[in-house]
mmCIF file of N, CA and C in Angstrom:
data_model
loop_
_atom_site.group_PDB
_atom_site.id
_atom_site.type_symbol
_atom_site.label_atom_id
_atom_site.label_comp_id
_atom_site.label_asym_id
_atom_site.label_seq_id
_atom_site.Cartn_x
_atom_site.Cartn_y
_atom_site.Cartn_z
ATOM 1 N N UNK A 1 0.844 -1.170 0.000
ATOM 2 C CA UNK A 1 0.000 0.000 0.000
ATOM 3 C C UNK A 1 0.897 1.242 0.000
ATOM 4 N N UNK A 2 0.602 2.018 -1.086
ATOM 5 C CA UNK A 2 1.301 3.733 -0.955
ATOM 6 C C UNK A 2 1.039 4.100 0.292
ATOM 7 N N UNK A 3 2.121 5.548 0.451
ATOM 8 C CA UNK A 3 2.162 5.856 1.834
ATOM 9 C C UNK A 3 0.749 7.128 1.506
ATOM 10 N N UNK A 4 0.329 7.482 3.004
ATOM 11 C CA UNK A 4 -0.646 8.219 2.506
ATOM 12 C C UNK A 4 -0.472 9.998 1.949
ATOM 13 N N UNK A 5 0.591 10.065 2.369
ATOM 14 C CA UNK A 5 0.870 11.232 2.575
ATOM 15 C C UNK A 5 1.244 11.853 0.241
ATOM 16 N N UNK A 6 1.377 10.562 -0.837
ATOM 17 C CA UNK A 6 1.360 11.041 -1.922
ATOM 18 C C UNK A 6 0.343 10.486 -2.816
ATOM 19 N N UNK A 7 -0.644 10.402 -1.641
ATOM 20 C CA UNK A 7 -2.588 9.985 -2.148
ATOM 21 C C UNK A 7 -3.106 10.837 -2.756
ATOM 22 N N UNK A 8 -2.902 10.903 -4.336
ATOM 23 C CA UNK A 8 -3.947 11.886 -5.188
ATOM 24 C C UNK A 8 -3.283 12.781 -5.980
ATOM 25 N N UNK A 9 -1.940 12.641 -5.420
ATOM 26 C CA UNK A 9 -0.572 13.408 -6.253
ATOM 27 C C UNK A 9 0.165 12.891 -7.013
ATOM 28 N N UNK A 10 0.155 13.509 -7.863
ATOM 29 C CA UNK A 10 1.128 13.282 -9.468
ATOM 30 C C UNK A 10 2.532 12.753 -9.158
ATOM 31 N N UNK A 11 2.761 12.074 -9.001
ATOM 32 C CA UNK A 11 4.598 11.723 -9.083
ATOM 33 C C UNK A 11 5.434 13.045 -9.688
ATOM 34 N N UNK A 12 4.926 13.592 -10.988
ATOM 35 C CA UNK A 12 5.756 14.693 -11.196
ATOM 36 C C UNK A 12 5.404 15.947 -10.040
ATOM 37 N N UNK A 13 4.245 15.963 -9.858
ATOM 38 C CA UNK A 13 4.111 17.254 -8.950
ATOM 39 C C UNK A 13 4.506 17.222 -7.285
ATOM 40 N N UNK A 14 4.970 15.365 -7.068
ATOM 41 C CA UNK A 14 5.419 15.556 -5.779
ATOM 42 C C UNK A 14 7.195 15.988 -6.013
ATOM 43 N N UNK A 15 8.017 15.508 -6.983
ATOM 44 C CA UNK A 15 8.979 15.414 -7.304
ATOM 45 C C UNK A 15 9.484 16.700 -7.837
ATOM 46 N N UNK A 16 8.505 17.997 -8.028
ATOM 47 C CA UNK A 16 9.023 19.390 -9.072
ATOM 48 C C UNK A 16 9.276 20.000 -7.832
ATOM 49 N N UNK A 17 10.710 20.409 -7.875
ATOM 50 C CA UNK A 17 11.065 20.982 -6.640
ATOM 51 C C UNK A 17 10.331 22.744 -6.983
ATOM 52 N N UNK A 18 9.744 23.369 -8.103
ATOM 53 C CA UNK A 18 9.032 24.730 -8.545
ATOM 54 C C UNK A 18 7.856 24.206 -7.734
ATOM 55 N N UNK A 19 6.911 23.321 -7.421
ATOM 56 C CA UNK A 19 6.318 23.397 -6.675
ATOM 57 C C UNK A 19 6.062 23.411 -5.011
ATOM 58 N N UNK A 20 7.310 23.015 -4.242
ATOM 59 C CA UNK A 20 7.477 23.009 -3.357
ATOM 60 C C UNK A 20 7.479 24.150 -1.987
ATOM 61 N N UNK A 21 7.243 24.604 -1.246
ATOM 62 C CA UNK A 21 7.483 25.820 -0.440
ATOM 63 C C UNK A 21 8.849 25.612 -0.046
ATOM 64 N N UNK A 22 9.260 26.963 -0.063
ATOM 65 C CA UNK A 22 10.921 26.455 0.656
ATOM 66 C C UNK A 22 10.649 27.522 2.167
ATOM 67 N N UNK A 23 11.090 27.261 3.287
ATOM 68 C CA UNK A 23 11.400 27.727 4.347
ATOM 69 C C UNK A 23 11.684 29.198 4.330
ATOM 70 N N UNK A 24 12.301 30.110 3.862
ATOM 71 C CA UNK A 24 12.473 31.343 3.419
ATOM 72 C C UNK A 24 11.436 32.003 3.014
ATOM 73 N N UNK A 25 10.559 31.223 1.958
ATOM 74 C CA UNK A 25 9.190 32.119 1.750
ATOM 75 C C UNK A 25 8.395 32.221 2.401
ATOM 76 N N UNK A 26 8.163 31.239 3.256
ATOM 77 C CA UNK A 26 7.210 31.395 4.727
ATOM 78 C C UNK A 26 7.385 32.131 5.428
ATOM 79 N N UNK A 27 8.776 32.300 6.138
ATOM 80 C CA UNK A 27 8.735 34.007 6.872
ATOM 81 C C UNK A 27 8.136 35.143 6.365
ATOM 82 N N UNK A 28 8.061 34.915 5.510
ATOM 83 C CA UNK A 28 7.272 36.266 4.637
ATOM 84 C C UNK A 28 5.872 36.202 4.506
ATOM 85 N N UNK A 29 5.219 35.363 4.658
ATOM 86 C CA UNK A 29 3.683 35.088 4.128
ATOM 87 C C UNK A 29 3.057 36.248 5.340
ATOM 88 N N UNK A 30 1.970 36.643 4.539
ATOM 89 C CA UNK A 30 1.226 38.141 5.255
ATOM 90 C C UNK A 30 0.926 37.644 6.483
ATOM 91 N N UNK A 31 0.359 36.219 7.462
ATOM 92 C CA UNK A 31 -0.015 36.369 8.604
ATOM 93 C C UNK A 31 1.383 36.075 9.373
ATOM 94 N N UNK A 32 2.170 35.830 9.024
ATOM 95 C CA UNK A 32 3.858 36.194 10.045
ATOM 96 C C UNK A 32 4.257 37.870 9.749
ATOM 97 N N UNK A 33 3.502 38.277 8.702
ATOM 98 C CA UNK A 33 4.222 39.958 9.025
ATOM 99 C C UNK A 33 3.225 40.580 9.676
ATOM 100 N N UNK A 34 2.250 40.030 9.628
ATOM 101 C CA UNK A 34 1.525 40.340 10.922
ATOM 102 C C UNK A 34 1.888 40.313 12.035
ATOM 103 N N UNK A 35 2.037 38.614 12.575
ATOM 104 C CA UNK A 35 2.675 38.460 13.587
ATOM 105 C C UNK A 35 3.903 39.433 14.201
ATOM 106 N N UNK A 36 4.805 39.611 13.053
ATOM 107 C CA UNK A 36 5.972 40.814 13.227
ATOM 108 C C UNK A 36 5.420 42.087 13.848
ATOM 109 N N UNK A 37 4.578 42.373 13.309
ATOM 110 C CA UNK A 37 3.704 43.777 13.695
ATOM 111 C C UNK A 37 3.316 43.683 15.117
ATOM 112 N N UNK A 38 2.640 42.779 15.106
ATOM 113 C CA UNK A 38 2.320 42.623 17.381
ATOM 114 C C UNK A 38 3.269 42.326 17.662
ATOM 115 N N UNK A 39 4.317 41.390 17.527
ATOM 116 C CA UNK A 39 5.343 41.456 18.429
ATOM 117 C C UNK A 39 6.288 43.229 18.371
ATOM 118 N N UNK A 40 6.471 43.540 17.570
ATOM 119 C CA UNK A 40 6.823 45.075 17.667
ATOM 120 C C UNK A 40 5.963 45.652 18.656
ATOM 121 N N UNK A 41 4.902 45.662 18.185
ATOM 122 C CA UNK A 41 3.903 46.483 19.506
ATOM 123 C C UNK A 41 3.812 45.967 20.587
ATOM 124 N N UNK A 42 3.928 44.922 21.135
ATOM 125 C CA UNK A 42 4.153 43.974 22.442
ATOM 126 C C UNK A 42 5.802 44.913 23.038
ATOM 127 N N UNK A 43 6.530 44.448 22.175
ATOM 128 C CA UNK A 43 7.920 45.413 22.648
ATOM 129 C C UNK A 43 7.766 46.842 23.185
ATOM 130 N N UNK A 44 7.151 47.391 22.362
ATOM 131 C CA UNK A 44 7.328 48.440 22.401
ATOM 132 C C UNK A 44 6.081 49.253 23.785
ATOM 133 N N UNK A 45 4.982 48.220 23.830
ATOM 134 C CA UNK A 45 4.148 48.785 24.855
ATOM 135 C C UNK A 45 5.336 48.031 26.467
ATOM 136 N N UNK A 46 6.124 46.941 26.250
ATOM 137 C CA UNK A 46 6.774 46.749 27.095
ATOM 138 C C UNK A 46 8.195 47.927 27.530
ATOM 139 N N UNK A 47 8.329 48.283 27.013
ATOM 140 C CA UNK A 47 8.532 49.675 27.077
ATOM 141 C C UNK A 47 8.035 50.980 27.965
ATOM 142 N N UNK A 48 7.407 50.709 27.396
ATOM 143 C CA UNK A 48 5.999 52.239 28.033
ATOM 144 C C UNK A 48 5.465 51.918 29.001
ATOM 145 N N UNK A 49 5.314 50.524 29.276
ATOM 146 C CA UNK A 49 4.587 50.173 30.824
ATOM 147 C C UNK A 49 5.113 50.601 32.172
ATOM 148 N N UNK A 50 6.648 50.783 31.967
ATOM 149 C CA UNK A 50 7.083 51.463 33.071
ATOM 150 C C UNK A 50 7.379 52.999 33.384
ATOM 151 N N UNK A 51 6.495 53.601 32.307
ATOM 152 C CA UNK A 51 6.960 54.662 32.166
ATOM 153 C C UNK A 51 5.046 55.415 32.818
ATOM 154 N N UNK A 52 4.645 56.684 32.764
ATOM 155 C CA UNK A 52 3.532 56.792 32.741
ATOM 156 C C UNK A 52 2.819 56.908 31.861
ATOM 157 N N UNK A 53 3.204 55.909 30.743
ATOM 158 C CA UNK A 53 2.338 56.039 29.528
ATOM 159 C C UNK A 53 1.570 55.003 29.538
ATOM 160 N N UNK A 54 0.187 55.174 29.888
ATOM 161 C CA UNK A 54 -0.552 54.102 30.770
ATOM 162 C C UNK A 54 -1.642 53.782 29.209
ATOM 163 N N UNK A 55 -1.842 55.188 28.808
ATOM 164 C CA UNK A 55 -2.839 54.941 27.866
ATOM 165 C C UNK A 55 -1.927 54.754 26.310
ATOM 166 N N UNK A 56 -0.879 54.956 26.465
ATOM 167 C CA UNK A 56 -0.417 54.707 25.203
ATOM 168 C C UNK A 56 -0.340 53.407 25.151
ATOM 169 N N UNK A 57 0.256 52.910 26.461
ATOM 170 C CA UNK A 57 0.580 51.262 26.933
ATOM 171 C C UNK A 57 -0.357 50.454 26.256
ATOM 172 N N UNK A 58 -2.003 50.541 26.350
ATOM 173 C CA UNK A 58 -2.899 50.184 26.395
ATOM 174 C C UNK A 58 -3.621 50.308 25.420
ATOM 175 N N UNK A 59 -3.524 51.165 24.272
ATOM 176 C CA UNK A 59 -3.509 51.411 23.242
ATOM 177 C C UNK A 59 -2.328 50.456 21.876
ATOM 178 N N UNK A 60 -1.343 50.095 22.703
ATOM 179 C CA UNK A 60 -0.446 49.022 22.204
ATOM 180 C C UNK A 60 -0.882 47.983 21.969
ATOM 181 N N UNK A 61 -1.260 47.118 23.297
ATOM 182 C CA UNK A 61 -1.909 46.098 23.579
ATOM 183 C C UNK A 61 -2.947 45.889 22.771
ATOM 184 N N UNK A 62 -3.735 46.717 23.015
ATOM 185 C CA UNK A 62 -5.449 46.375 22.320
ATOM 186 C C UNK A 62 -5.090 46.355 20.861
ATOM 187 N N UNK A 63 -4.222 47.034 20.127
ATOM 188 C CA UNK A 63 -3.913 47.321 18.973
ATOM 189 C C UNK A 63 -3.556 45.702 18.937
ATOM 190 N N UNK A 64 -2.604 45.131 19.448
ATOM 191 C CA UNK A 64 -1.996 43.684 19.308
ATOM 192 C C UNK A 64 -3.061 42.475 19.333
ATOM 193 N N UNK A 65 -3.831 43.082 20.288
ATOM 194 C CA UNK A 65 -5.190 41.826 20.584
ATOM 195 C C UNK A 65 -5.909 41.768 19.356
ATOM 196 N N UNK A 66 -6.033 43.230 18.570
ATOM 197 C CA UNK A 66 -7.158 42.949 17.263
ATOM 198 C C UNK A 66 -6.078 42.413 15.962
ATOM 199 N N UNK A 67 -4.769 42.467 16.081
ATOM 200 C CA UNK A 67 -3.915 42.055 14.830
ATOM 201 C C UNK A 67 -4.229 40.458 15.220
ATOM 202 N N UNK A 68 -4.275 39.952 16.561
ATOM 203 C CA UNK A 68 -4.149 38.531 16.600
ATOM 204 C C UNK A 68 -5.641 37.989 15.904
ATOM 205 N N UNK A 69 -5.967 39.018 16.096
ATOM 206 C CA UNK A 69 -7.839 38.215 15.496
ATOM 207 C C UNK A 69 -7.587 38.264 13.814
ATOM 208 N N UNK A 70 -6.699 39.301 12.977
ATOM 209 C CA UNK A 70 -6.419 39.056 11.876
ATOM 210 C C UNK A 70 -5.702 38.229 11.004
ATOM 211 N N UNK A 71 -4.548 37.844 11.565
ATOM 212 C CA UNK A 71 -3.636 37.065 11.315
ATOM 213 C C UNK A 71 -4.453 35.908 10.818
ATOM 214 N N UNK A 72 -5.149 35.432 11.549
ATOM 215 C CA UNK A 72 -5.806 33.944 11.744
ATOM 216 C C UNK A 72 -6.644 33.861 10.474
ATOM 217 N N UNK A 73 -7.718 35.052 10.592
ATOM 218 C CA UNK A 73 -8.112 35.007 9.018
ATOM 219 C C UNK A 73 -7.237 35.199 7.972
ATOM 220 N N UNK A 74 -6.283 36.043 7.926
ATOM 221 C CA UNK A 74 -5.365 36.444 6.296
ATOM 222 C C UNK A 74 -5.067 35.251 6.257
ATOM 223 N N UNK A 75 -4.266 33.966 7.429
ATOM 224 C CA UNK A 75 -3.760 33.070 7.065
ATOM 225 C C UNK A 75 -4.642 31.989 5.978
ATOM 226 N N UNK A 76 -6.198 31.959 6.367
ATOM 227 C CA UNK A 76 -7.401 31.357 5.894
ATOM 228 C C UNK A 76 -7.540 31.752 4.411
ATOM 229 N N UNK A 77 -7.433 33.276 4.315
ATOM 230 C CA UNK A 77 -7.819 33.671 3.806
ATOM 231 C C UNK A 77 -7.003 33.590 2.277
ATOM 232 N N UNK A 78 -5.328 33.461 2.773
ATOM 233 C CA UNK A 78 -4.346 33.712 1.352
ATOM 234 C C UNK A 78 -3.954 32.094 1.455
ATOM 235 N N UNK A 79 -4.425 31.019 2.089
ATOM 236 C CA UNK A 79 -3.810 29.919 2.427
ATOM 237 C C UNK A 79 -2.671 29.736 2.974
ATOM 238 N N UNK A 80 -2.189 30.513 3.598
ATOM 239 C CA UNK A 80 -0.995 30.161 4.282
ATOM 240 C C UNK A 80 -1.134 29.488 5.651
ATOM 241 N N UNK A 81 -1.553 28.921 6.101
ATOM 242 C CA UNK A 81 -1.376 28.261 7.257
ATOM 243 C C UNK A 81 -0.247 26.932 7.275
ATOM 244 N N UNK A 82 0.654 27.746 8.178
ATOM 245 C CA UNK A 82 1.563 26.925 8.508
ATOM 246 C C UNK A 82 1.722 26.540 9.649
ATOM 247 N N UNK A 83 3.061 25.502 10.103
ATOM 248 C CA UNK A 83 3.289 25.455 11.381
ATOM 249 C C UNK A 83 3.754 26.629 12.184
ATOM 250 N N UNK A 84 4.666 26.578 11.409
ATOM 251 C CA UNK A 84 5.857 28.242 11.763
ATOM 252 C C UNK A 84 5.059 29.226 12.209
ATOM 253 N N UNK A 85 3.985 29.669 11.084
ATOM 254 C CA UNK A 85 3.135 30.947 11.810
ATOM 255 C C UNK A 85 2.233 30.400 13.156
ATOM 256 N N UNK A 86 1.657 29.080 13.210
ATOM 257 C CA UNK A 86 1.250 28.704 14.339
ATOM 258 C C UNK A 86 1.923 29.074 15.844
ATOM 259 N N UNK A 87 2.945 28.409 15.512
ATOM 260 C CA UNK A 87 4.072 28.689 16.697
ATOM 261 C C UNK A 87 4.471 30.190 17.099
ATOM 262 N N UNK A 88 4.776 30.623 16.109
ATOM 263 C CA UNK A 88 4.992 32.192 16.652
ATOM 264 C C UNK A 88 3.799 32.786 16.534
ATOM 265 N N UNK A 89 2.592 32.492 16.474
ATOM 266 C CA UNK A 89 1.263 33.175 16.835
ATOM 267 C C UNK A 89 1.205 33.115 18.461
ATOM 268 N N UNK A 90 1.676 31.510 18.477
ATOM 269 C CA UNK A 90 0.943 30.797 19.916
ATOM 270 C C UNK A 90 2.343 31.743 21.007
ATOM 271 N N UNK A 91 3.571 31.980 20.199
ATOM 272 C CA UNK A 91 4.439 32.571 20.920
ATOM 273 C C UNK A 91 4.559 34.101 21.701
ATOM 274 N N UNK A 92 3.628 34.964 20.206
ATOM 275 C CA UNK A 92 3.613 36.112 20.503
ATOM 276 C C UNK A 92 2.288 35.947 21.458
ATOM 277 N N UNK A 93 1.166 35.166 21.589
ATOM 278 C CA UNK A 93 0.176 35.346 22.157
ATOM 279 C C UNK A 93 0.776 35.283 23.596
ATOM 280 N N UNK A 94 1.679 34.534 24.015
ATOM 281 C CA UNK A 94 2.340 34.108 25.231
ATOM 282 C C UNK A 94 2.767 35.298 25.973
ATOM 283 N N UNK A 95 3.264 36.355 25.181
ATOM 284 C CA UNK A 95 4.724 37.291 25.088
ATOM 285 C C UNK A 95 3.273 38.367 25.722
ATOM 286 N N UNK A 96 2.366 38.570 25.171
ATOM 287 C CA UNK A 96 1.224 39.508 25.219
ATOM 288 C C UNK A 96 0.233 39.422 26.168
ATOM 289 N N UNK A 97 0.236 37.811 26.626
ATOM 290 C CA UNK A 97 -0.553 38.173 28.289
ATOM 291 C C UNK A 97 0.758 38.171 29.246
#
């Protein structure tokens, strides 16, 4: 029995390395430059928290809480769902409570 994992796929199209994702282009896919974007603002309200910038602080944050609600769709949305962005979603979400 074939393995399952080249069930329904072309021998040439598992084998064309032009079809393949390579590791490099994934850092780039729109819901990791997202991700980039809250973790900047996570930094940067970590920053300001000790300072008396209470409402800018907080204005950081909330800004970060609604990018995390986007990410999830663009990823849906352009097909990119990966592991990688999983992990540093689940990472920056960590970093942000």
């Amino acid at each position: 029995m074939p393995p399952a994992s080249n069930a329904g796929a072309s021998p040439a199209s598992v084998n064309d390395p032009k079809s393949l994702v390579r590791f490099r282009d994934v850092w780039w896919y729109v819901p990791q430059c997202v991700d980039y974007t809250r973790l900047l603002l996570c930094l940067i309200a970590n920053f300001t928290i000790g300072t008396d910038f209470f409402i800018t602080t907080s204005v950081l944050l909330m800004t970060s809480s609604i990018l995390d609600h986007f990410d999830g769709r663009a990823a849906r949305y352009f097909n990119q769902c990966t592991v990688l962005g999983d992990a540093i979603d689940w990472s920056i979400d960590l970093y942000t409570d």
